[in-house]
Coordinates of N, CA and C in Angstrom, one line a residue:
M1 N -24.5 21.6 -23.2 CA -24.4 22.0 -21.8 C -23.2 22.9 -21.6
T2 N -23.3 24.0 -20.9 CA -22.2 24.9 -20.6 C -22.0 25.0 -19.1
F3 N -20.7 24.7 -18.7 CA -20.4 24.9 -17.3 C -20.0 26.4 -17.1
T4 N -20.0 26.8 -15.8 CA -19.6 28.2 -15.5 C -18.2 28.4 -16.0
D5 N -18.0 29.4 -16.8 CA -16.7 29.7 -17.5 C -16.1 31.0 -17.2
V6 N -16.6 31.7 -16.1 CA -16.1 33.1 -15.8 C -14.6 33.1 -15.6
D7 N -14.1 32.2 -14.7 CA -12.7 32.2 -14.4 C -11.9 31.8 -15.6
L8 N -12.3 30.8 -16.3 CA -11.5 30.3 -17.5 C -11.5 31.3 -18.6
R9 N -12.7 32.0 -18.8 CA -12.8 33.0 -19.8 C -11.9 34.2 -19.5
N10 N -11.8 34.6 -18.2 CA -10.9 35.7 -17.8 C -9.4 35.3 -18.1
R11 N -9.1 34.0 -17.8 CA -7.7 33.6 -18.1 C -7.4 33.6 -19.6
W12 N -8.4 33.3 -20.4 CA -8.2 33.3 -21.8 C -8.0 34.7 -22.3
E13 N -8.8 35.7 -21.8 CA -8.7 37.1 -22.2 C -7.3 37.6 -21.8
V14 N -6.8 37.2 -20.6 CA -5.5 37.7 -20.2 C -4.4 37.1 -21.1
A15 N -4.5 35.8 -21.4 CA -3.5 35.1 -22.2 C -3.5 35.7 -23.6
K16 N -4.7 36.1 -24.1 CA -4.8 36.7 -25.5 C -4.1 38.1 -25.5
S17 N -4.3 38.8 -24.4 CA -3.6 40.1 -24.3 C -2.1 40.0 -24.2
S18 N -1.7 39.0 -23.4 CA -0.3 38.7 -23.2 C 0.4 38.4 -24.5
K19 N -0.3 37.6 -25.3 CA 0.3 37.2 -26.6 C 0.4 38.4 -27.5
A20 N -0.6 39.3 -27.5 CA -0.6 40.5 -28.4 C 0.6 41.4 -28.0
V21 N 0.8 41.5 -26.7 CA 2.0 42.3 -26.2 C 3.3 41.7 -26.6
A22 N 3.4 40.4 -26.4 CA 4.6 39.7 -26.8 C 4.9 39.7 -28.3
Q23 N 3.8 39.6 -29.1 CA 3.9 39.7 -30.5 C 4.4 41.1 -31.0
A24 N 3.9 42.1 -30.3 CA 4.3 43.5 -30.7 C 5.8 43.7 -30.3
K25 N 6.2 43.2 -29.2 CA 7.6 43.3 -28.8 C 8.5 42.6 -29.8
Y26 N 8.1 41.4 -30.2 CA 8.9 40.6 -31.1 C 9.1 41.4 -32.5
F27 N 8.0 41.9 -33.0 CA 8.0 42.6 -34.3 C 8.9 43.8 -34.1
K28 N 8.8 44.5 -33.0 CA 9.7 45.7 -32.8 C 11.1 45.3 -32.7
A29 N 11.4 44.2 -32.0 CA 12.8 43.8 -31.9 C 13.4 43.4 -33.3
V30 N 12.5 42.7 -34.1 CA 13.0 42.3 -35.4 C 13.3 43.5 -36.3
Q31 N 12.4 44.5 -36.3 CA 12.6 45.7 -37.1 C 13.8 46.5 -36.6
T32 N 14.0 46.6 -35.3 CA 15.2 47.3 -34.8 C 16.5 46.5 -35.2
A33 N 16.5 45.2 -35.1 CA 17.7 44.4 -35.4 C 18.0 44.5 -36.9
T34 N 16.9 44.5 -37.7 CA 17.1 44.6 -39.2 C 17.7 45.9 -39.6
A35 N 17.3 46.9 -38.9 CA 17.8 48.3 -39.3 C 19.2 48.5 -38.8
T36 N 19.6 48.0 -37.7 CA 20.9 48.3 -37.1 C 21.9 47.1 -37.2
Q37 N 21.3 45.9 -37.6 CA 22.2 44.7 -37.7 C 22.8 44.4 -36.3
K38 N 22.1 44.8 -35.3 CA 22.5 44.5 -33.9 C 21.4 44.0 -33.1
N39 N 21.6 43.8 -31.8 CA 20.6 43.4 -30.8 C 19.9 42.1 -31.2
M40 N 20.6 41.1 -31.8 CA 20.0 39.8 -32.2 C 19.6 39.0 -31.0
E41 N 20.3 39.3 -29.9 CA 19.9 38.6 -28.6 C 18.5 39.0 -28.2
D42 N 18.2 40.3 -28.4 CA 16.8 40.8 -28.0 C 15.7 40.1 -28.9
V43 N 16.1 39.8 -30.1 CA 15.1 39.1 -31.0 C 14.9 37.7 -30.5
A44 N 15.9 37.0 -30.1 CA 15.8 35.7 -29.6 C 14.9 35.6 -28.3
I45 N 15.2 36.6 -27.4 CA 14.4 36.7 -26.2 C 12.9 37.0 -26.5
A46 N 12.7 38.0 -27.4 CA 11.3 38.3 -27.7 C 10.6 37.1 -28.4
K47 N 11.3 36.4 -29.2 CA 10.7 35.2 -29.8 C 10.4 34.1 -28.8
A48 N 11.2 33.9 -27.8 CA 10.9 33.0 -26.8 C 9.7 33.4 -25.9
E49 N 9.6 34.7 -25.6 CA 8.5 35.2 -24.9 C 7.2 35.0 -25.7
L50 N 7.3 35.2 -27.0 CA 6.1 35.1 -27.9 C 5.7 33.6 -27.9
D51 N 6.6 32.7 -28.0 CA 6.3 31.2 -28.0 C 5.6 30.8 -26.7
V52 N 6.1 31.4 -25.5 CA 5.5 31.0 -24.2 C 4.1 31.6 -24.2
A53 N 3.9 32.8 -24.6 CA 2.5 33.5 -24.6 C 1.6 32.7 -25.5
S54 N 2.1 32.2 -26.7 CA 1.2 31.5 -27.6 C 0.8 30.1 -27.0
S55 N 1.7 29.5 -26.3 CA 1.4 28.2 -25.6 C 0.4 28.4 -24.5
E56 N 0.5 29.5 -23.7 CA -0.4 29.8 -22.7 C -1.8 30.1 -23.2
L57 N -1.8 30.8 -24.4 CA -3.1 31.1 -25.0 C -3.8 29.8 -25.5
A58 N -3.0 29.0 -26.1 CA -3.6 27.7 -26.6 C -4.1 26.9 -25.5
Y59 N -3.4 26.8 -24.4 CA -3.9 26.1 -23.2 C -5.2 26.7 -22.7
A60 N -5.2 28.0 -22.5 CA -6.4 28.7 -22.0 C -7.6 28.4 -23.0
Q61 N -7.3 28.4 -24.3 CA -8.4 28.2 -25.3 C -8.9 26.7 -25.1
E62 N -8.0 25.8 -24.9 CA -8.5 24.4 -24.8 C -9.3 24.2 -23.5
M63 N -8.9 24.8 -22.4 CA -9.6 24.7 -21.1 C -11.0 25.3 -21.2
L64 N -11.1 26.5 -21.9 CA -12.3 27.2 -22.1 C -13.3 26.3 -23.0
G65 N -12.7 25.7 -24.0 CA -13.5 24.8 -24.9 C -14.1 23.6 -24.1
R66 N -13.5 23.2 -23.0 CA -14.0 22.1 -22.3 C -15.2 22.4 -21.4
T67 N -15.5 23.7 -21.3 CA -16.7 24.1 -20.5 C -18.0 23.9 -21.3
V68 N -17.9 23.6 -22.6 CA -19.1 23.3 -23.4 C -19.0 21.8 -23.8
V69 N -20.1 21.1 -23.4 CA -20.2 19.7 -23.6 C -21.3 19.5 -24.6
K70 N -20.9 18.8 -25.7 CA -21.9 18.5 -26.8 C -22.2 17.0 -26.8
A71 N -23.5 16.7 -27.0 CA -23.9 15.3 -27.1 C -23.6 14.8 -28.5
P72 N -23.2 13.5 -28.6 CA -22.9 12.9 -29.9 C -24.0 12.8 -30.8
S73 N -25.3 12.9 -30.3 CA -26.5 12.8 -31.2 C -27.6 13.6 -30.5
A74 N -28.6 14.0 -31.3 CA -29.7 14.7 -30.8 C -30.6 13.8 -30.0
G75 N -31.4 14.3 -29.1 CA -32.3 13.5 -28.3 C -32.9 14.3 -27.2
L76 N -33.5 13.6 -26.3 CA -34.2 14.2 -25.1 C -33.3 14.1 -23.9
L77 N -33.1 15.2 -23.2 CA -32.3 15.3 -22.1 C -33.0 14.7 -20.8
I78 N -32.4 13.7 -20.2 CA -33.1 13.1 -19.0 C -32.2 13.3 -17.8
Y79 N -32.8 13.9 -16.8 CA -32.1 14.1 -15.5 C -33.2 14.2 -14.4
S80 N -32.8 14.3 -13.2 CA -33.7 14.3 -12.1 C -34.5 15.6 -12.0
T81 N -34.0 16.6 -11.3 CA -34.6 17.9 -11.3 C -33.5 19.0 -11.3
K82 N -33.7 20.1 -11.8 CA -32.7 21.2 -11.8 C -32.2 21.5 -10.4
S83 N -33.1 21.6 -9.4 CA -32.7 22.0 -8.1 C -31.8 21.0 -7.5
D84 N -31.8 19.7 -7.9 CA -30.8 18.7 -7.4 C -29.4 19.0 -7.7
W85 N -29.1 19.8 -8.8 CA -27.8 20.0 -9.2 C -27.3 21.4 -9.0
I86 N -28.1 22.4 -8.6 CA -27.7 23.7 -8.3 C -26.7 23.8 -7.2
G87 N -25.4 24.2 -7.4 CA -24.4 24.3 -6.4 C -23.8 23.0 -5.9
R88 N -24.2 21.9 -6.6 CA -23.7 20.6 -6.1 C -22.4 20.3 -6.9
P89 N -21.3 20.0 -6.2 CA -20.1 19.6 -6.9 C -20.2 18.2 -7.5
V90 N -19.6 17.9 -8.6 CA -19.6 16.6 -9.2 C -18.2 16.0 -9.4
R91 N -18.2 14.7 -9.4 CA -16.9 14.0 -9.5 C -16.7 13.6 -11.0
T92 N -15.4 13.5 -11.3 CA -15.0 13.1 -12.7 C -15.6 11.7 -13.0
G93 N -16.4 11.6 -14.1 CA -17.0 10.4 -14.5 C -18.4 10.2 -13.9
E94 N -18.9 11.1 -13.1 CA -20.2 10.9 -12.5 C -21.3 11.2 -13.5
R95 N -22.3 10.3 -13.6 CA -23.4 10.5 -14.5 C -24.3 11.5 -14.0
I96 N -24.6 12.6 -14.7 CA -25.5 13.6 -14.2 C -26.8 13.6 -15.1
M97 N -26.7 13.1 -16.3 CA -27.9 13.1 -17.2 C -27.7 12.1 -18.3
E98 N -28.7 11.8 -19.0 CA -28.7 10.9 -20.2 C -29.4 11.5 -21.4
I99 N -29.0 11.1 -22.5 CA -29.7 11.5 -23.8 C -30.5 10.4 -24.3
G100 N -31.8 10.6 -24.4 CA -32.7 9.5 -24.9 C -33.3 9.9 -26.2
D101 N -33.4 8.8 -27.0 CA -34.0 9.0 -28.4 C -35.5 8.7 -28.3
P102 N -36.4 9.8 -28.4 CA -37.8 9.6 -28.3 C -38.4 8.6 -29.3
T103 N -37.7 8.3 -30.4 CA -38.2 7.4 -31.4 C -37.8 6.0 -31.2
A104 N -37.0 5.7 -30.1 CA -36.5 4.3 -29.9 C -36.5 4.1 -28.4
T105 N -37.7 4.0 -27.8 CA -37.9 3.8 -26.4 C -38.0 2.3 -26.1
E106 N -37.7 1.9 -24.9 CA -37.8 0.6 -24.4 C -38.3 0.6 -23.0
L107 N -38.7 -0.6 -22.5 CA -39.2 -0.7 -21.2 C -38.1 -1.2 -20.2
K108 N -37.9 -0.5 -19.1 CA -36.9 -0.9 -18.1 C -37.7 -1.3 -16.9
I109 N -37.4 -2.5 -16.5 CA -38.2 -3.1 -15.3 C -37.1 -3.4 -14.2
E110 N -37.5 -3.0 -13.0 CA -36.7 -3.3 -11.8 C -37.4 -4.4 -11.0
V111 N -36.7 -5.6 -11.0 CA -37.3 -6.7 -10.3 C -36.5 -6.9 -9.0
P112 N -37.3 -6.8 -7.8 CA -36.6 -7.0 -6.5 C -36.0 -8.4 -6.4
V113 N -34.9 -8.5 -5.7 CA -34.2 -9.7 -5.6 C -35.1 -10.8 -5.0
S114 N -36.0 -10.4 -4.1 CA -36.9 -11.4 -3.5 C -37.9 -12.0 -4.5
D115 N -38.2 -11.3 -5.6 CA -39.1 -11.7 -6.6 C -38.5 -12.3 -7.8
A116 N -37.2 -12.4 -7.8 CA -36.5 -12.7 -9.1 C -36.7 -14.2 -9.4
L117 N -37.1 -14.5 -10.6 CA -37.2 -15.8 -11.2 C -36.4 -15.8 -12.5
T118 N -36.3 -17.0 -13.1 CA -35.5 -17.1 -14.3 C -36.3 -16.3 -15.4
V119 N -35.6 -15.3 -16.0 CA -36.1 -14.5 -17.0 C -35.4 -14.8 -18.3
A120 N -36.1 -15.3 -19.3 CA -35.5 -15.7 -20.6 C -35.7 -14.6 -21.6
E121 N -34.7 -14.5 -22.5 CA -34.8 -13.5 -23.5 C -36.0 -13.9 -24.5
G122 N -36.8 -12.9 -24.8 CA -38.0 -13.1 -25.6 C -39.2 -13.4 -24.7
G123 N -39.1 -13.4 -23.4 CA -40.2 -13.7 -22.5 C -41.3 -12.6 -22.6
D124 N -42.5 -13.0 -22.4 CA -43.6 -12.0 -22.5 C -43.7 -11.1 -21.3
V125 N -44.0 -9.9 -21.6 CA -44.2 -8.9 -20.5 C -45.5 -8.1 -20.8
S126 N -46.2 -7.9 -19.7 CA -47.4 -7.1 -19.8 C -47.2 -5.9 -18.9
L127 N -47.3 -4.7 -19.5 CA -47.1 -3.4 -18.8 C -48.5 -2.7 -18.6
F128 N -48.7 -2.4 -17.3 CA -49.9 -1.6 -17.0 C -49.5 -0.2 -16.5
L129 N -49.7 0.8 -17.4 CA -49.3 2.1 -17.1 C -50.2 2.8 -16.0
D130 N -49.5 3.6 -15.3 CA -50.3 4.3 -14.2 C -51.4 5.1 -14.8
G131 N -51.2 5.7 -16.0 CA -52.3 6.5 -16.6 C -53.4 5.7 -17.3
D132 N -53.2 4.4 -17.5 CA -54.2 3.5 -18.1 C -54.0 2.1 -17.5
P133 N -54.3 1.9 -16.2 CA -54.0 0.7 -15.5 C -54.8 -0.6 -16.0
L134 N -55.9 -0.3 -16.8 CA -56.7 -1.5 -17.2 C -56.3 -2.0 -18.5
T135 N -55.4 -1.4 -19.2 CA -55.0 -1.8 -20.5 C -53.5 -2.3 -20.5
A136 N -53.3 -3.5 -20.9 CA -52.0 -4.1 -20.9 C -51.2 -3.8 -22.2
V137 N -50.0 -3.3 -22.1 CA -49.2 -3.1 -23.2 C -48.2 -4.2 -23.3
K138 N -48.1 -4.9 -24.4 CA -47.3 -6.1 -24.6 C -45.9 -5.7 -25.0
A139 N -45.0 -6.5 -24.4 CA -43.5 -6.3 -24.7 C -42.9 -7.7 -24.6
N140 N -41.6 -7.7 -25.0 CA -40.8 -8.9 -24.9 C -39.4 -8.6 -24.3
V141 N -38.9 -9.5 -23.5 CA -37.6 -9.3 -22.8 C -36.5 -9.3 -23.9
T142 N -35.7 -8.3 -23.8 CA -34.5 -8.2 -24.7 C -33.2 -8.6 -24.0
R143 N -33.1 -8.2 -22.8 CA -31.9 -8.5 -22.0 C -32.2 -8.3 -20.5
S144 N -31.3 -8.9 -19.7 CA -31.5 -8.7 -18.2 C -30.1 -8.7 -17.6
S145 N -30.0 -8.1 -16.4 CA -28.7 -8.1 -15.7 C -28.5 -9.4 -14.9
Y146 N -27.3 -9.8 -14.8 CA -27.0 -11.0 -14.1 C -26.7 -10.8 -12.6
R147 N -26.4 -9.5 -12.3 CA -26.1 -9.1 -10.9 C -27.1 -8.1 -10.5
P148 N -27.6 -8.1 -9.2 CA -28.4 -7.1 -8.7 C -27.6 -5.8 -8.4
A149 N -28.3 -4.7 -8.4 CA -27.7 -3.4 -8.1 C -28.7 -2.5 -7.4
L150 N -28.2 -1.5 -6.7 CA -29.1 -0.6 -6.0 C -29.8 0.3 -6.9
N151 N -31.1 0.5 -6.7 CA -31.8 1.5 -7.5 C -31.9 2.8 -6.8
G152 N -32.8 3.7 -7.3 CA -32.9 5.0 -6.7 C -33.5 5.0 -5.3
E153 N -34.2 3.9 -4.9 CA -34.8 3.8 -3.6 C -33.9 2.9 -2.7
H154 N -32.7 2.7 -3.1 CA -31.7 1.9 -2.3 C -32.2 0.5 -2.1
Q155 N -32.8 -0.1 -3.1 CA -33.2 -1.5 -3.1 C -32.4 -2.3 -4.0
M156 N -32.1 -3.6 -3.7 CA -31.3 -4.4 -4.6 C -32.3 -5.0 -5.6
V157 N -32.0 -4.7 -6.9 CA -33.0 -5.2 -7.9 C -32.2 -5.7 -9.1
Y158 N -32.8 -6.5 -9.9 CA -32.3 -6.9 -11.2 C -33.0 -6.0 -12.2
R159 N -32.2 -5.6 -13.2 CA -32.8 -4.7 -14.3 C -33.0 -5.6 -15.5
V160 N -34.3 -5.5 -16.0 CA -34.7 -6.2 -17.1 C -35.2 -5.2 -18.2
H161 N -34.8 -5.4 -19.4 CA -35.1 -4.5 -20.5 C -36.0 -5.3 -21.5
A162 N -37.0 -4.6 -22.0 CA -38.0 -5.2 -22.9 C -38.3 -4.2 -24.0
G163 N -38.6 -4.8 -25.2 CA -39.0 -4.0 -26.4 C -40.5 -4.1 -26.6
F164 N -41.2 -3.1 -27.0 CA -42.6 -3.1 -27.2 C -42.9 -4.0 -28.4
S165 N -43.9 -4.8 -28.2 CA -44.2 -5.8 -29.3 C -44.8 -5.1 -30.5
D166 N -45.5 -4.0 -30.4 CA -46.1 -3.3 -31.6 C -45.1 -2.4 -32.3
G167 N -43.9 -2.3 -31.7 CA -42.8 -1.4 -32.3 C -43.1 0.1 -32.2
E168 N -44.1 0.5 -31.5 CA -44.4 1.9 -31.4 C -43.6 2.5 -30.2
A169 N -43.1 3.7 -30.4 CA -42.4 4.4 -29.3 C -43.4 5.0 -28.3
R170 N -43.0 4.9 -27.0 CA -43.8 5.5 -25.9 C -43.1 6.7 -25.4
R171 N -43.8 7.6 -24.8 CA -43.2 8.8 -24.2 C -42.2 8.4 -23.1
I172 N -41.1 9.0 -23.1 CA -40.1 8.7 -22.1 C -40.5 9.2 -20.8
G173 N -40.4 8.4 -19.8 CA -40.7 8.8 -18.4 C -42.0 8.2 -17.9
L174 N -42.8 7.5 -18.8 CA -44.0 6.8 -18.3 C -43.7 5.7 -17.3
R175 N -44.5 5.6 -16.3 CA -44.3 4.6 -15.2 C -45.5 3.7 -15.1
G176 N -45.3 2.5 -14.5 CA -46.4 1.6 -14.3 C -45.9 0.3 -13.7
V177 N -46.7 -0.7 -13.8 CA -46.4 -2.0 -13.2 C -46.3 -3.0 -14.3
A178 N -45.2 -3.8 -14.2 CA -45.0 -4.8 -15.3 C -45.1 -6.2 -14.7
R179 N -45.6 -7.1 -15.5 CA -45.7 -8.5 -15.2 C -44.9 -9.3 -16.2
I180 N -43.9 -10.1 -15.7 CA -43.1 -10.9 -16.6 C -43.5 -12.3 -16.5
S181 N -43.8 -12.9 -17.7 CA -44.2 -14.3 -17.7 C -42.9 -15.2 -17.8
S182 N -42.7 -16.0 -16.8 CA -41.6 -16.9 -16.8 C -42.0 -18.3 -17.1
R183 N -41.0 -19.2 -17.1 CA -41.3 -20.6 -17.4 C -42.2 -21.2 -16.2
S184 N -42.9 -22.3 -16.5 CA -43.7 -22.9 -15.4 C -42.8 -23.6 -14.4
V185 N -43.3 -23.4 -13.1 CA -42.6 -24.0 -12.0 C -43.6 -24.7 -11.1
P186 N -43.2 -25.7 -10.3 CA -44.1 -26.4 -9.4 C -44.7 -25.4 -8.5
L187 N -46.0 -25.6 -8.1 CA -46.7 -24.7 -7.2 C -46.0 -24.6 -5.9
A188 N -45.5 -25.7 -5.4 CA -44.8 -25.7 -4.1 C -43.6 -24.8 -4.1
F189 N -42.8 -24.8 -5.2 CA -41.7 -23.9 -5.3 C -42.1 -22.5 -5.3
Y190 N -43.2 -22.2 -6.0 CA -43.7 -20.8 -6.1 C -44.2 -20.3 -4.8
L191 N -44.8 -21.2 -4.0 CA -45.4 -20.7 -2.7 C -44.3 -20.6 -1.6
F192 N -43.2 -21.5 -1.7 CA -42.3 -21.5 -0.6 C -40.9 -20.9 -1.0
R193 N -40.8 -20.3 -2.2 CA -39.5 -19.8 -2.6 C -39.0 -18.6 -1.7
K194 N -39.9 -17.7 -1.3 CA -39.6 -16.6 -0.5 C -39.2 -17.0 0.9
P195 N -40.0 -17.9 1.6 CA -39.5 -18.3 2.9 C -38.2 -19.1 2.9
I196 N -38.0 -19.9 1.8 CA -36.7 -20.6 1.7 C -35.6 -19.7 1.5
A197 N -35.8 -18.7 0.6 CA -34.7 -17.7 0.4 C -34.4 -16.9 1.7
S198 N -35.4 -16.6 2.5 CA -35.2 -15.8 3.7 C -34.4 -16.7 4.7
L199 N -34.7 -18.0 4.8 CA -33.9 -18.8 5.7 C -32.5 -19.0 5.2
R200 N -32.3 -19.1 3.9 CA -30.9 -19.2 3.4 C -30.1 -18.0 3.7
Q201 N -30.7 -16.8 3.5 CA -30.0 -15.6 3.8 C -29.7 -15.4 5.3
R202 N -30.7 -15.9 6.1 CA -30.5 -15.7 7.6 C -29.5 -16.6 8.2
F203 N -29.5 -17.9 7.7 CA -28.6 -18.9 8.3 C -27.4 -19.2 7.4
G204 N -27.3 -18.5 6.2 CA -26.1 -18.7 5.4 C -26.1 -20.1 4.8
L205 N -27.2 -20.7 4.5 CA -27.3 -22.0 3.9 C -27.0 -22.0 2.4

């Protein structure tokens, strides 16, 4: 990925020209001083100017190099849409995209806080893809978050990750509905857990 580098590239070109001029002045001062055995102060001044120009060029080169961002490994670039980022300023550390490995996909499930039950590692998951809603794809829970977080729709959800039971990779970006099998609970708890949770949130019990 390459950021806009017009300004930094211009600074690099100016710094490169400045170093070339300073280097020429230094060589001329050295030749003159060697021939006349005088003007050693001019040599020292020219050398200092050359050192400054070299430092400025090195800094400009470093800043220009930062406009090119390389991924640590090959993969599929995942981001929202191109139009979302055109002209938009970004903050330091802000995530703008991800690199996905098409050969090592997993299932990411967002469980609303109101539907959250105990999810154990290794639990069974049935995925019904939007493109094939009648066929269940089997998976097993690998990990889950302990704290809820806001998703893209500004809903508080727990994130559960699962690996496909058959070990086959699926295309990145597929969507569907997942059913997580949890441990058995009394029927009364299952029927009244949402009303009880609502009362606790409302009255702070």
